[in-house]
Tab-separated table of C-alpha atoms in Angstrom:
chain	number	residue	atom	x	y	z
A	47	ALA	CA	25.935	-39.111	20.350
A	48	SER	CA	28.142	-39.249	23.027
A	49	LEU	CA	28.186	-42.135	25.781
A	50	PHE	CA	26.190	-39.843	28.160
A	51	GLY	CA	23.508	-38.689	25.702
A	52	GLY	CA	25.150	-35.825	23.951
A	53	PRO	CA	24.464	-32.001	24.774
A	54	SER	CA	20.905	-32.381	26.115
A	55	TYR	CA	22.452	-34.739	29.061
A	56	VAL	CA	25.188	-32.199	29.698
A	57	ASN	CA	22.726	-29.393	29.879
A	58	ARG	CA	20.435	-31.291	32.179
A	59	TRP	CA	23.361	-32.249	34.562
A	60	ARG	CA	24.543	-28.491	34.456
A	61	ALA	CA	21.167	-27.163	35.294
A	62	THR	CA	20.775	-30.007	38.142
A	63	SER	CA	24.077	-29.070	39.289
A	64	ASN	CA	23.556	-25.477	39.507
A	65	GLY	CA	20.214	-25.964	41.118
A	66	LEU	CA	21.576	-28.144	43.892
A	67	GLU	CA	24.333	-25.198	44.453
A	68	SER	CA	21.398	-22.849	44.930
A	69	LEU	CA	19.855	-25.221	47.365
A	70	ALA	CA	23.401	-25.763	49.085
A	71	ALA	CA	23.732	-21.938	49.417
A	72	LEU	CA	20.381	-21.557	51.058
A	73	HIS	CA	21.256	-24.657	53.332
A	74	ASN	CA	24.380	-22.777	54.555
A	75	ASP	CA	22.321	-19.601	55.211
A	76	THR	CA	20.120	-21.541	57.294
A	77	LEU	CA	22.835	-23.143	59.234
A	78	LEU	CA	23.955	-19.556	60.026
A	79	ILE	CA	20.333	-18.811	61.114
A	80	LEU	CA	20.255	-21.832	63.455
A	81	ASP	CA	23.399	-20.732	65.076
A	82	GLU	CA	21.737	-17.362	65.862
A	83	LEU	CA	18.572	-19.415	67.348
A	84	ALA	CA	20.779	-20.708	70.162
A	85	GLN	CA	21.716	-17.174	71.320
A	86	VAL	CA	18.058	-15.555	71.424
A	87	ASP	CA	15.009	-15.952	73.425
A	88	PRO	CA	12.337	-18.553	72.441
A	89	ARG	CA	9.781	-15.823	70.774
A	90	GLU	CA	12.681	-14.349	68.828
A	91	ALA	CA	14.057	-17.885	67.639
A	92	GLY	CA	10.360	-18.745	66.433
A	93	GLU	CA	10.284	-15.415	64.345
A	94	ILE	CA	13.684	-16.400	62.740
A	95	ALA	CA	12.642	-20.017	62.174
A	96	LEU	CA	9.764	-18.728	60.268
A	97	ILE	CA	11.800	-16.539	58.083
A	98	SER	CA	14.038	-19.124	57.244
A	99	ALA	CA	11.153	-21.552	56.283
A	100	GLU	CA	9.614	-18.675	53.982
A	101	ARG	CA	13.095	-18.264	52.043
A	102	MET	CA	13.159	-21.829	51.631
A	103	LYS	CA	9.736	-21.896	50.302
A	104	HIS	CA	10.354	-19.051	48.036
A	105	LEU	CA	13.347	-20.951	46.425
A	106	ILE	CA	11.335	-24.178	45.928
A	107	ASP	CA	8.415	-22.239	44.457
A	108	ALA	CA	10.901	-20.297	41.956
A	109	LEU	CA	12.433	-23.730	40.778
A	110	LEU	CA	9.076	-24.899	39.694
A	111	ASP	CA	7.770	-21.820	38.472
A	112	ILE	CA	10.700	-21.143	36.170
A	113	SER	CA	10.237	-24.388	34.829
A	114	ARG	CA	6.552	-23.777	34.059
A	115	MET	CA	7.251	-20.315	32.575
A	116	GLU	CA	9.830	-21.425	30.455
A	117	GLY	CA	7.292	-24.257	29.130
A	118	ASP	CA	4.638	-21.679	28.699
A	119	ARG	CA	2.577	-23.529	31.356
A	120	MET	CA	2.116	-20.971	34.070
A	121	PRO	CA	-1.275	-19.420	34.385
A	122	ILE	CA	-1.431	-15.691	34.637
A	123	HIS	CA	-4.401	-14.005	35.818
A	124	LEU	CA	-4.522	-10.368	35.213
A	125	ALA	CA	-6.582	-7.791	36.991
A	126	ASP	CA	-6.720	-4.151	37.413
A	127	LEU	CA	-4.653	-3.510	40.771
A	128	ASN	CA	-4.018	-0.433	43.089
A	129	PRO	CA	-0.142	-0.306	42.730
A	130	CYS	CA	0.183	1.207	46.474
A	131	GLN	CA	-1.917	-1.591	47.865
A	132	LEU	CA	0.259	-4.040	45.904
A	133	ALA	CA	3.530	-2.471	47.333
A	134	ASP	CA	2.040	-2.410	50.793
A	135	GLY	CA	1.207	-6.330	50.724
A	136	ALA	CA	4.888	-6.927	49.663
A	137	LEU	CA	6.302	-4.791	52.532
A	138	ASN	CA	4.016	-6.587	55.062
A	139	GLN	CA	5.293	-9.799	54.038
A	140	VAL	CA	8.898	-8.902	54.863
A	141	SER	CA	8.249	-6.649	57.689
A	142	LEU	CA	9.179	-9.451	60.309
A	143	TRP	CA	12.485	-10.205	58.468
A	144	ALA	CA	13.276	-6.522	58.299
A	145	ARG	CA	12.869	-5.897	61.998
A	146	ASN	CA	15.028	-9.009	62.781
A	147	ALA	CA	17.597	-7.700	60.388
A	148	ARG	CA	17.354	-4.182	62.073
A	149	VAL	CA	16.773	-2.780	58.583
A	150	SER	CA	14.082	-0.056	57.988
A	151	LEU	CA	11.371	-0.278	55.340
A	152	ALA	CA	10.374	2.970	53.863
A	153	ARG	CA	7.658	4.054	51.346
A	154	ASP	CA	7.837	6.531	48.632
A	155	TYR	CA	4.421	6.254	46.715
A	156	HIS	CA	3.338	8.925	44.011
A	157	PRO	CA	-0.170	10.144	45.155
A	158	ASP	CA	-1.735	9.666	41.815
A	159	ALA	CA	-0.159	6.375	40.937
A	160	LYS	CA	-2.241	4.722	38.224
A	161	PRO	CA	-3.897	1.228	38.288
A	162	VAL	CA	-1.502	-1.489	36.799
A	163	ARG	CA	-2.641	-4.602	34.798
A	164	ALA	CA	-1.068	-7.608	36.570
A	165	ASP	CA	-1.416	-10.739	38.377
A	166	ARG	CA	-1.764	-9.912	41.868
A	167	ALA	CA	-0.146	-13.159	43.567
A	168	LEU	CA	2.647	-13.131	40.954
A	169	ALA	CA	3.345	-9.495	40.994
A	170	GLU	CA	3.423	-9.460	44.788
A	171	ARG	CA	5.615	-12.483	44.850
A	172	VAL	CA	8.034	-10.454	42.417
A	173	LEU	CA	8.228	-7.590	44.938
A	174	VAL	CA	8.633	-9.774	47.872
A	175	ASN	CA	11.560	-11.829	46.207
A	176	LEU	CA	13.154	-8.280	45.370
A	177	LEU	CA	12.748	-6.940	48.701
A	178	GLY	CA	14.344	-10.247	50.243
A	179	ASN	CA	17.334	-10.048	47.978
A	180	ALA	CA	17.619	-6.313	49.265
A	181	LEU	CA	17.211	-7.511	53.008
A	182	ARG	CA	19.745	-10.330	52.338
A	183	HIS	CA	22.516	-7.830	51.551
A	184	SER	CA	21.455	-4.685	53.751
A	185	PRO	CA	23.616	-4.133	56.896
A	186	PRO	CA	21.905	-3.374	60.014
A	187	GLU	CA	20.579	0.209	60.710
A	188	THR	CA	20.265	0.827	56.663
A	189	VAL	CA	17.099	1.784	54.934
A	190	ILE	CA	15.593	-0.038	52.037
A	191	THR	CA	12.934	2.287	49.948
A	192	LEU	CA	10.088	0.953	47.674
A	193	ARG	CA	9.037	3.765	45.376
A	194	VAL	CA	5.880	3.699	43.038
A	195	ALA	CA	5.775	6.216	40.421
A	196	ASN	CA	4.009	6.623	37.043
A	197	VAL	CA	6.143	6.190	33.983
A	198	ALA	CA	5.450	6.213	30.189
A	199	GLY	CA	3.230	3.361	29.569
A	200	GLY	CA	2.972	2.015	33.091
A	201	VAL	CA	3.882	2.037	36.644
A	202	ALA	CA	7.405	1.542	38.191
A	203	PHE	CA	8.106	-0.222	41.439
A	204	SER	CA	11.804	0.565	42.446
A	205	ILE	CA	13.459	-1.137	45.405
A	206	SER	CA	16.727	0.623	46.674
A	207	ASP	CA	19.144	-0.732	49.337
A	208	GLN	CA	22.116	0.606	50.907
A	209	GLY	CA	24.010	-2.614	50.699
A	210	PRO	CA	27.464	-3.456	48.936
A	211	GLY	CA	26.355	-3.244	45.591
A	212	ILE	CA	27.193	-5.552	42.597
A	213	PRO	CA	30.237	-5.542	40.382
A	214	ALA	CA	29.592	-3.992	37.071
A	215	GLU	CA	30.773	-7.327	35.241
A	216	TRP	CA	27.702	-9.313	36.577
A	217	LEU	CA	24.953	-6.785	36.054
A	218	SER	CA	24.279	-7.433	32.236
A	219	ARG	CA	23.855	-11.308	33.165
A	220	ILE	CA	22.420	-10.835	36.711
A	221	PHE	CA	18.711	-11.982	35.493
A	222	ASP	CA	20.003	-15.104	33.607
A	223	LYS	CA	19.523	-18.540	35.295
A	224	PHE	CA	22.364	-19.500	37.698
A	225	THR	CA	24.282	-16.418	36.866
A	226	GLN	CA	24.126	-15.695	40.535
A	227	VAL	CA	25.552	-18.980	41.436
A	228	ALA	CA	28.816	-17.971	39.549
A	229	ALA	CA	28.743	-14.600	40.863
A	230	ARG	CA	28.370	-15.725	44.463
A	231	LYS	CA	31.524	-17.948	44.075
A	232	SER	CA	33.550	-14.776	42.855
A	233	GLY	CA	32.455	-13.182	46.115
A	234	ALA	CA	29.787	-10.851	44.734
A	235	ALA	CA	27.021	-9.904	47.059
A	236	VAL	CA	23.964	-11.718	45.103
A	237	GLY	CA	21.354	-14.297	46.197
A	238	THR	CA	21.042	-18.020	45.769
A	239	GLY	CA	20.827	-18.219	41.959
A	240	LEU	CA	17.185	-18.232	41.100
A	241	GLY	CA	15.395	-15.384	42.567
A	242	LEU	CA	16.090	-12.718	39.896
A	243	THR	CA	15.530	-15.154	37.138
A	244	PHE	CA	12.149	-15.957	38.288
A	245	CYS	CA	11.177	-12.048	38.774
A	246	ARG	CA	12.400	-11.559	35.143
A	247	HIS	CA	10.227	-14.649	33.708
A	248	ALA	CA	7.190	-13.557	36.070
A	249	VAL	CA	7.462	-9.595	35.011
A	250	GLU	CA	7.718	-10.501	31.455
A	251	ALA	CA	4.972	-12.923	31.377
A	252	GLN	CA	2.733	-9.865	32.649
A	253	GLY	CA	3.753	-7.743	29.656
A	254	GLY	CA	6.312	-5.838	32.047
A	255	ARG	CA	9.829	-5.163	32.146
A	256	ILE	CA	12.688	-5.327	34.879
A	257	GLY	CA	16.020	-3.444	35.228
A	258	ILE	CA	18.943	-3.229	37.560
A	259	GLU	CA	21.354	-0.375	38.499
A	260	SER	CA	24.232	-0.816	41.122
A	261	GLN	CA	27.435	0.601	42.227
A	262	GLU	CA	29.777	-1.159	44.455
A	263	GLY	CA	29.716	0.353	47.794
A	264	LYS	CA	26.446	2.508	47.194
A	265	GLY	CA	23.690	-0.089	46.958
A	266	THR	CA	21.378	-1.516	44.348
A	267	THR	CA	18.160	-0.452	42.931
A	268	VAL	CA	16.053	-3.004	41.012
A	269	THR	CA	12.917	-1.438	38.979
A	270	VAL	CA	9.889	-3.360	38.038
A	271	THR	CA	7.422	-1.836	35.556
A	272	PHE	CA	3.997	-3.171	35.087
A	273	PRO	CA	1.586	-2.035	32.171
A	274	ALA	CA	-1.030	0.660	33.291
A	275	ALA	CA	-4.581	-0.723	33.292
A	276	PRO	CA	-6.588	0.754	30.067
A	277	ALA	CA	-8.010	4.047	31.038
A	278	SER	CA	-11.273	2.879	29.259
A	279	GLN	CA	-11.633	-0.208	31.333
A	280	ALA	CA	-13.728	0.155	34.518
A	281	ASP	CA	-14.609	-3.392	34.933
A	282	PRO	CA	-12.014	-4.816	37.249
A	283	MET	CA	-12.853	-8.389	36.319
A	284	GLU	CA	-9.889	-10.681	36.166
A	285	GLY	CA	-8.695	-12.133	32.745
A	286	ALA	CA	-6.722	-15.399	32.498
A	287	LEU	CA	-4.226	-16.482	29.956
A	288	MET	CA	-1.140	-18.667	29.813
A	289	ALA	CA	2.347	-17.380	29.835
A	290	GLY	CA	3.577	-17.087	26.383
A	291	GLY	CA	0.100	-17.273	24.935
A	292	ARG	CA	-0.438	-13.762	24.621
């Protein structure tokens, strides 16, 4: 073993270091927000402060929940859900942020979208995280569109922005833990390092899948697909399991 405890020590140090860099990135974003507070009226300042607090909460929650899901300790409560209501709930949570950013939120829901089998709170958090990512990189006077559509075996939720896009060399790794930290250092328009990793773990824990398409200068689309609720199951009672215990 090495003086510092071997590879496990190095891995723990690397994870801690990257986690701190994620927090530092969010701290820098918060400082920019605080600069804005000095230039606006008290009501708008309160709204901006609330948005900043929500973003910090989401990052801390992601740090904790990724650890739980990696250790198969995250409870998942499945239920049959209306996908349009699920999408609306997520849009409502980011509406204040979008208004302050001068970004429009658009809906494009299939009228016959099937119910999905998912954890309501966790699925909504995934959509909120993805909408937040899109907002963070959307210029003013652009549009973010949330689409809901039936696909083979499930229902797809696609979030499309008109931001700067992500370089092709990062796309295959963008859902890996802390890849966004390295990408951000290179100048890529990505988040603070954990949001997409949380989304991947949370979606897969519910039996779903997640994918991303992006082109520099033309925006990004992230698509989450949750399984369709069983057609024969009329009872919407929730079922509980532990992530990884399916």
